[in-house]
CSV table of C-alpha atoms in Angstrom, one decimal:
chain,number,residue,atom,x,y,z
A,1,MET,CA,0.0,0.0,0.0
A,2,THR,CA,1.3,3.5,-0.8
A,3,THR,CA,0.7,6.5,1.2
A,4,SER,CA,0.9,10.2,0.3
A,5,VAL,CA,2.0,13.0,2.6
A,6,ALA,CA,-0.2,16.1,2.4
A,7,PRO,CA,1.5,19.5,2.2
A,8,PRO,CA,1.2,21.7,5.3
A,9,ALA,CA,-2.3,23.2,5.5
A,10,ALA,CA,-1.1,26.8,5.1
A,11,ALA,CA,0.9,26.0,2.0
A,12,GLY,CA,-1.9,23.9,0.5
A,13,ALA,CA,-4.4,26.6,1.1
A,14,ARG,CA,-2.1,29.2,-0.4
A,15,ASP,CA,-1.4,27.1,-3.5
A,16,GLY,CA,-5.1,26.4,-3.9
A,17,ALA,CA,-6.0,30.1,-3.6
A,18,LEU,CA,-3.4,31.0,-6.3
A,19,ASN,CA,-5.0,28.5,-8.7
A,20,GLN,CA,-8.6,29.6,-8.1
A,21,PRO,CA,-10.3,31.3,-11.1
A,22,VAL,CA,-10.2,35.0,-11.0
A,23,ILE,CA,-13.2,35.3,-13.4
A,24,GLU,CA,-16.2,33.0,-13.2
A,25,LEU,CA,-19.3,33.1,-15.4
A,26,ALA,CA,-22.2,30.7,-14.8
A,27,ASP,CA,-25.0,30.6,-17.4
A,28,VAL,CA,-24.9,34.4,-17.8
A,29,THR,CA,-27.2,36.4,-20.0
A,30,ALA,CA,-26.2,39.9,-21.2
A,31,GLN,CA,-28.9,42.5,-22.0
A,32,VAL,CA,-28.7,46.0,-23.4
A,33,GLN,CA,-31.8,48.2,-23.2
A,34,ARG,CA,-34.0,45.0,-22.7
A,35,ARG,CA,-32.5,43.4,-25.7
A,36,VAL,CA,-30.7,40.1,-25.1
A,37,VAL,CA,-27.2,40.4,-26.6
A,38,TRP,CA,-26.1,36.8,-25.7
A,39,SER,CA,-26.9,34.1,-23.2
A,40,GLY,CA,-25.6,30.9,-21.8
A,41,ALA,CA,-22.1,32.1,-21.1
A,42,THR,CA,-20.3,29.7,-18.8
A,43,PHE,CA,-16.5,29.8,-18.4
A,44,ASN,CA,-13.6,30.5,-16.0
A,45,VAL,CA,-10.4,32.4,-16.3
A,46,ARG,CA,-7.4,31.4,-14.2
A,47,PRO,CA,-4.4,33.4,-13.1
A,48,GLY,CA,-1.6,33.8,-15.6
A,49,SER,CA,-3.8,32.8,-18.6
A,50,PHE,CA,-4.4,34.6,-21.9
A,51,THR,CA,-7.9,34.5,-23.3
A,52,ALA,CA,-9.1,35.9,-26.6
A,53,VAL,CA,-12.6,37.2,-26.9
A,54,VAL,CA,-13.5,36.9,-30.6
A,55,GLY,CA,-16.6,37.5,-32.8
A,56,PRO,CA,-18.1,39.8,-35.4
A,57,ASN,CA,-19.0,43.4,-34.9
A,58,GLY,CA,-22.0,43.9,-32.7
A,59,ALA,CA,-21.8,40.4,-31.2
A,60,GLY,CA,-21.4,41.7,-27.6
A,61,LYS,CA,-17.6,41.4,-27.0
A,62,THR,CA,-17.4,44.8,-25.3
A,63,THR,CA,-20.5,44.0,-23.3
A,64,LEU,CA,-18.6,41.2,-21.7
A,65,LEU,CA,-15.9,43.6,-20.5
A,66,LYS,CA,-18.5,46.0,-19.2
A,67,LEU,CA,-20.0,43.1,-17.1
A,68,LEU,CA,-16.5,42.3,-15.7
A,69,LEU,CA,-15.9,46.0,-14.9
A,70,GLY,CA,-19.2,46.3,-13.1
A,71,LEU,CA,-20.5,48.9,-15.6
A,72,THR,CA,-23.6,46.8,-16.3
A,73,GLN,CA,-25.3,43.9,-14.6
A,74,PRO,CA,-26.2,40.4,-16.0
A,75,ALA,CA,-29.8,39.8,-16.8
A,76,ALA,CA,-29.4,36.3,-15.6
A,77,GLY,CA,-26.7,34.0,-14.2
A,78,THR,CA,-23.7,34.7,-12.0
A,79,VAL,CA,-20.6,36.7,-12.6
A,80,ARG,CA,-17.7,36.6,-10.1
A,81,VAL,CA,-14.5,38.7,-10.4
A,82,LEU,CA,-11.8,38.0,-7.8
A,83,GLY,CA,-14.2,36.1,-5.7
A,84,GLU,CA,-16.9,38.8,-5.6
A,85,SER,CA,-19.6,40.5,-7.6
A,86,PRO,CA,-18.0,42.9,-10.2
A,87,ARG,CA,-17.8,46.5,-9.0
A,88,ARG,CA,-16.7,49.8,-10.6
A,89,GLY,CA,-13.2,51.1,-10.1
A,90,HIS,CA,-11.6,47.8,-8.9
A,91,ARG,CA,-7.9,48.6,-8.3
A,92,GLN,CA,-6.9,45.0,-9.2
A,93,ILE,CA,-8.3,45.3,-12.7
A,94,GLY,CA,-6.3,47.0,-15.4
A,95,TYR,CA,-8.3,48.2,-18.4
A,96,VAL,CA,-7.3,49.4,-21.8
A,97,PRO,CA,-10.4,50.8,-23.7
A,98,GLN,CA,-10.5,51.0,-27.5
A,99,ARG,CA,-7.9,53.4,-28.6
A,100,ARG,CA,-9.0,56.8,-30.1
A,101,ALA,CA,-7.0,59.1,-32.3
A,102,LEU,CA,-5.0,61.6,-30.2
A,103,ASP,CA,-4.3,65.2,-31.2
A,104,PRO,CA,-0.7,65.4,-32.4
A,105,ASP,CA,-0.3,68.6,-30.3
A,106,THR,CA,-1.3,66.9,-27.1
A,107,PRO,CA,1.4,68.0,-24.7
A,108,VAL,CA,1.1,65.1,-22.3
A,109,ARG,CA,4.2,62.9,-22.3
A,110,GLY,CA,4.0,59.1,-22.5
A,111,CYS,CA,5.4,58.7,-19.0
A,112,ASP,CA,2.8,61.2,-17.6
A,113,LEU,CA,0.1,59.0,-19.2
A,114,VAL,CA,1.5,55.9,-17.6
A,115,ALA,CA,1.7,57.7,-14.2
A,116,LEU,CA,-2.0,58.1,-14.1
A,117,GLY,CA,-2.3,54.4,-13.7
A,118,ILE,CA,-0.5,54.7,-10.4
A,119,ASP,CA,-1.9,57.7,-8.7
A,120,GLY,CA,-4.5,59.2,-11.1
A,121,HIS,CA,-7.1,58.8,-8.4
A,122,ARG,CA,-5.1,60.8,-5.8
A,123,TRP,CA,-4.7,64.5,-5.1
A,124,GLY,CA,-1.9,66.4,-3.4
A,125,PHE,CA,1.9,66.2,-3.2
A,126,ARG,CA,3.8,63.0,-2.6
A,127,LEU,CA,6.0,62.5,0.4
A,128,PRO,CA,9.6,61.6,-0.4
A,129,ARG,CA,9.1,57.9,0.3
A,130,ALA,CA,5.8,57.9,-1.7
A,131,ARG,CA,7.7,59.5,-4.6
A,132,HIS,CA,10.3,56.9,-4.6
A,133,VAL,CA,7.7,54.1,-4.7
A,134,HIS,CA,5.8,55.9,-7.4
A,135,ASP,CA,9.0,56.4,-9.6
A,136,ALA,CA,9.9,52.7,-9.2
A,137,ALA,CA,6.5,51.6,-10.2
A,138,LEU,CA,6.5,53.9,-13.2
A,139,ALA,CA,9.9,52.7,-14.4
A,140,ALA,CA,8.8,49.1,-14.0
A,141,ALA,CA,5.6,49.6,-16.0
A,142,ILE,CA,7.5,51.4,-18.8
A,143,ASP,CA,10.2,48.7,-18.8
A,144,ALA,CA,7.6,45.9,-19.0
A,145,VAL,CA,6.3,47.2,-22.4
A,146,GLU,CA,9.8,48.2,-23.7
A,147,ALA,CA,8.7,51.8,-24.0
A,148,GLU,CA,11.8,53.5,-22.6
A,149,PRO,CA,13.0,55.0,-25.9
A,150,PHE,CA,9.9,57.1,-26.4
A,151,ALA,CA,8.3,57.4,-22.9
A,152,ASP,CA,9.4,61.1,-22.6
A,153,ARG,CA,7.9,62.1,-26.0
A,154,PRO,CA,4.5,63.8,-26.4
A,155,ILE,CA,1.9,61.0,-26.6
A,156,GLY,CA,0.2,62.6,-29.6
A,157,ARG,CA,3.3,62.4,-31.7
A,158,LEU,CA,3.9,58.6,-31.2
A,159,SER,CA,2.9,55.9,-33.6
A,160,GLY,CA,-0.1,53.7,-33.0
A,161,GLY,CA,2.0,50.8,-31.8
A,162,GLU,CA,4.0,53.1,-29.4
A,163,GLN,CA,0.8,54.6,-28.0
A,164,GLN,CA,-0.7,51.1,-27.4
A,165,ARG,CA,2.4,50.1,-25.5
A,166,LEU,CA,2.1,53.1,-23.2
A,167,LEU,CA,-1.6,52.5,-22.7
A,168,LEU,CA,-0.8,48.9,-21.7
A,169,ALA,CA,1.9,50.2,-19.3
A,170,GLN,CA,-0.7,52.5,-17.7
A,171,ALA,CA,-3.0,49.6,-17.1
A,172,LEU,CA,-0.1,47.5,-15.6
A,173,ALA,CA,1.3,50.3,-13.4
A,174,GLY,CA,-1.1,49.6,-10.5
A,175,GLY,CA,-0.1,46.0,-10.4
A,176,PRO,CA,-3.4,44.4,-11.4
A,177,ARG,CA,-4.4,40.8,-11.2
A,178,ILE,CA,-6.6,41.0,-14.2
A,179,LEU,CA,-6.0,42.8,-17.5
A,180,LEU,CA,-8.9,43.7,-19.9
A,181,LEU,CA,-7.9,44.9,-23.4
A,182,ASP,CA,-10.6,46.1,-25.8
A,183,GLU,CA,-9.4,45.9,-29.4
A,184,PRO,CA,-5.7,46.8,-28.7
A,185,LEU,CA,-4.7,45.5,-32.2
A,186,ALA,CA,-7.2,47.6,-34.1
A,187,SER,CA,-5.7,50.1,-36.6
A,188,LEU,CA,-2.2,48.6,-36.2
A,189,ASP,CA,-0.3,47.0,-39.1
A,190,VAL,CA,0.4,43.3,-39.0
A,191,ARG,CA,4.0,43.7,-37.7
A,192,ASN,CA,2.7,45.8,-34.7
A,193,GLN,CA,-0.2,43.5,-34.1
A,194,VAL,CA,2.2,40.5,-33.7
A,195,ALA,CA,4.6,42.6,-31.6
A,196,ILE,CA,1.8,43.7,-29.2
A,197,ALA,CA,0.4,40.2,-29.0
A,198,HIS,CA,3.8,38.7,-28.0
A,199,LEU,CA,4.4,41.6,-25.6
A,200,VAL,CA,1.1,40.9,-23.8
A,201,ASP,CA,1.9,37.2,-23.7
A,202,ARG,CA,5.2,37.9,-22.0
A,203,VAL,CA,3.5,40.1,-19.5
A,204,VAL,CA,0.9,37.5,-18.8
A,205,ARG,CA,3.5,34.8,-18.1
A,206,GLU,CA,6.0,37.0,-16.2
A,207,ARG,CA,3.5,38.7,-14.0
A,208,GLY,CA,0.8,36.0,-13.7
A,209,VAL,CA,-1.9,38.5,-14.8
A,210,ALA,CA,-5.1,36.9,-16.2
A,211,THR,CA,-5.7,38.7,-19.5
A,212,LEU,CA,-8.8,39.0,-21.7
A,213,MET,CA,-8.2,40.5,-25.1
A,214,VAL,CA,-11.1,41.5,-27.4
A,215,THR,CA,-10.1,41.2,-31.0
A,216,HIS,CA,-11.7,40.7,-34.5
A,217,ASP,CA,-8.7,38.8,-35.8
A,218,VAL,CA,-7.5,35.8,-33.8
A,219,ASN,CA,-4.5,35.2,-36.1
A,220,PRO,CA,-1.9,37.5,-34.5
A,221,ILE,CA,-2.5,35.9,-31.1
A,222,LEU,CA,-3.4,32.3,-32.1
A,223,GLY,CA,0.0,31.0,-31.1
A,224,VAL,CA,0.0,32.5,-27.6
A,225,ILE,CA,-3.5,32.3,-26.2
A,226,ASP,CA,-4.7,29.6,-23.8
A,227,GLN,CA,-8.5,30.1,-24.3
A,228,VAL,CA,-10.9,31.5,-26.8
A,229,VAL,CA,-14.3,32.9,-25.9
A,230,TYR,CA,-16.3,33.1,-29.2
A,231,ILE,CA,-19.4,35.3,-29.3
A,232,ALA,CA,-21.8,35.2,-32.3
A,233,GLN,CA,-25.5,35.1,-33.0
A,234,GLY,CA,-26.4,35.5,-29.3
A,235,ARG,CA,-24.3,32.4,-28.3
A,236,VAL,CA,-21.1,32.1,-26.3
A,237,VAL,CA,-18.7,29.2,-26.4
A,238,ALA,CA,-15.4,28.9,-24.6
A,239,GLY,CA,-12.5,26.5,-24.8
A,240,THR,CA,-9.0,26.0,-26.1
A,241,PRO,CA,-8.4,27.3,-29.7
A,242,SER,CA,-8.3,23.7,-31.0
A,243,GLU,CA,-11.7,23.1,-29.4
A,244,VAL,CA,-13.5,26.3,-30.4
A,245,VAL,CA,-12.1,27.4,-33.8
A,246,THR,CA,-13.4,24.4,-35.7
A,247,THR,CA,-16.0,23.9,-38.4
A,248,ALA,CA,-18.3,21.9,-36.1
A,249,THR,CA,-18.1,24.3,-33.1
A,250,LEU,CA,-18.5,27.5,-35.1
A,251,SER,CA,-21.3,26.0,-37.2
A,252,ALA,CA,-23.2,25.3,-33.9
A,253,VAL,CA,-22.4,28.8,-32.6
A,254,TYR,CA,-23.7,30.6,-35.7
A,255,GLY,CA,-26.6,28.2,-36.3
A,256,ALA,CA,-25.4,28.0,-39.9
A,257,GLN,CA,-22.9,26.0,-41.9
A,258,VAL,CA,-19.5,27.6,-41.7
A,259,GLU,CA,-16.1,26.1,-42.5
A,260,VAL,CA,-12.8,26.8,-40.8
A,261,LEU,CA,-9.8,26.9,-43.2
A,262,ARG,CA,-6.1,27.2,-42.4
A,263,ASP,CA,-3.5,28.2,-44.8
A,264,SER,CA,0.1,27.0,-45.0
A,265,HIS,CA,1.1,29.6,-42.4
A,266,GLY,CA,-1.5,28.5,-39.9
A,267,HIS,CA,-3.8,31.5,-40.4
A,268,VAL,CA,-7.4,30.9,-39.8
A,269,PHE,CA,-10.3,31.8,-42.1
A,270,VAL,CA,-14.0,31.3,-41.1
A,271,VAL,CA,-16.1,30.9,-44.3
A,272,GLY,CA,-19.9,30.9,-44.2
A,273,LEU,CA,-22.8,30.7,-46.6
A,274,ASP,CA,-23.9,34.3,-46.1
A,275,GLN,CA,-22.3,37.6,-45.1
A,276,GLU,CA,-23.6,37.4,-41.6
A,277,ALA,CA,-21.9,34.1,-41.0
A,278,ALA,CA,-18.9,34.6,-43.1
A,279,HIS,CA,-16.0,36.6,-41.8
A,280,PRO,CA,-12.3,35.7,-42.3
A,281,HIS,CA,-10.4,36.4,-39.1
A,282,GLU,CA,-8.7,39.3,-40.7
A,283,GLN,CA,-9.3,43.1,-40.5
């Protein structure tokens, strides 16, 4: 007979807590102005995992982020974020909204933008010790996204990829446990899309931050994500990329025959019988 030795209770409890889902949805229905956007969403997100939220325009991808941010309430089902009901202004959630064009003459420097992620909610002067902690956190956030060469330049004069790095740094500056990114790859060229995708992946792995990225195109991140949440036609399905991005699964999600094709480079194309069900995973 073999026996096993249990770890000390404190260590076991700590390890179990670290592996607990930080986001939990159970049979959730999302509604906007009494219109059901999607229903039946059930999935978990664990620490240090990278999840893509994919689907056509108007499917309700941003609505999912609003639920997690506590900006709207589910019409049915249960949403738990960090073990509690979602609430506005949670300091352990970093959020990067959809990027908007900035005036080239905006005088704010990149590092000033990042600093708002540390103390943008505070007023008054910093004490010397607080300034030291602030400066260290600012430098760490900028270093994490490799933005040192342009952090002192006016934000409005930076490229789209450079701006996106600094917005990501701002979201990371407060040391969040969850990172929510709404279309960070939009309006970027393919080279910058891949660069940002791999940058986010490195941050996820090094910092153990659970990350959800909303995107139209799964191709730039297909090789680095752990999970896909696919939203279409009022349905939500979640799983690994190999489970979700398939002909059988997406046909069921759309309620129409679609086909998943892959080219020689591994790029995915979803082809349907009509314009509503057909959209290659490219912008």
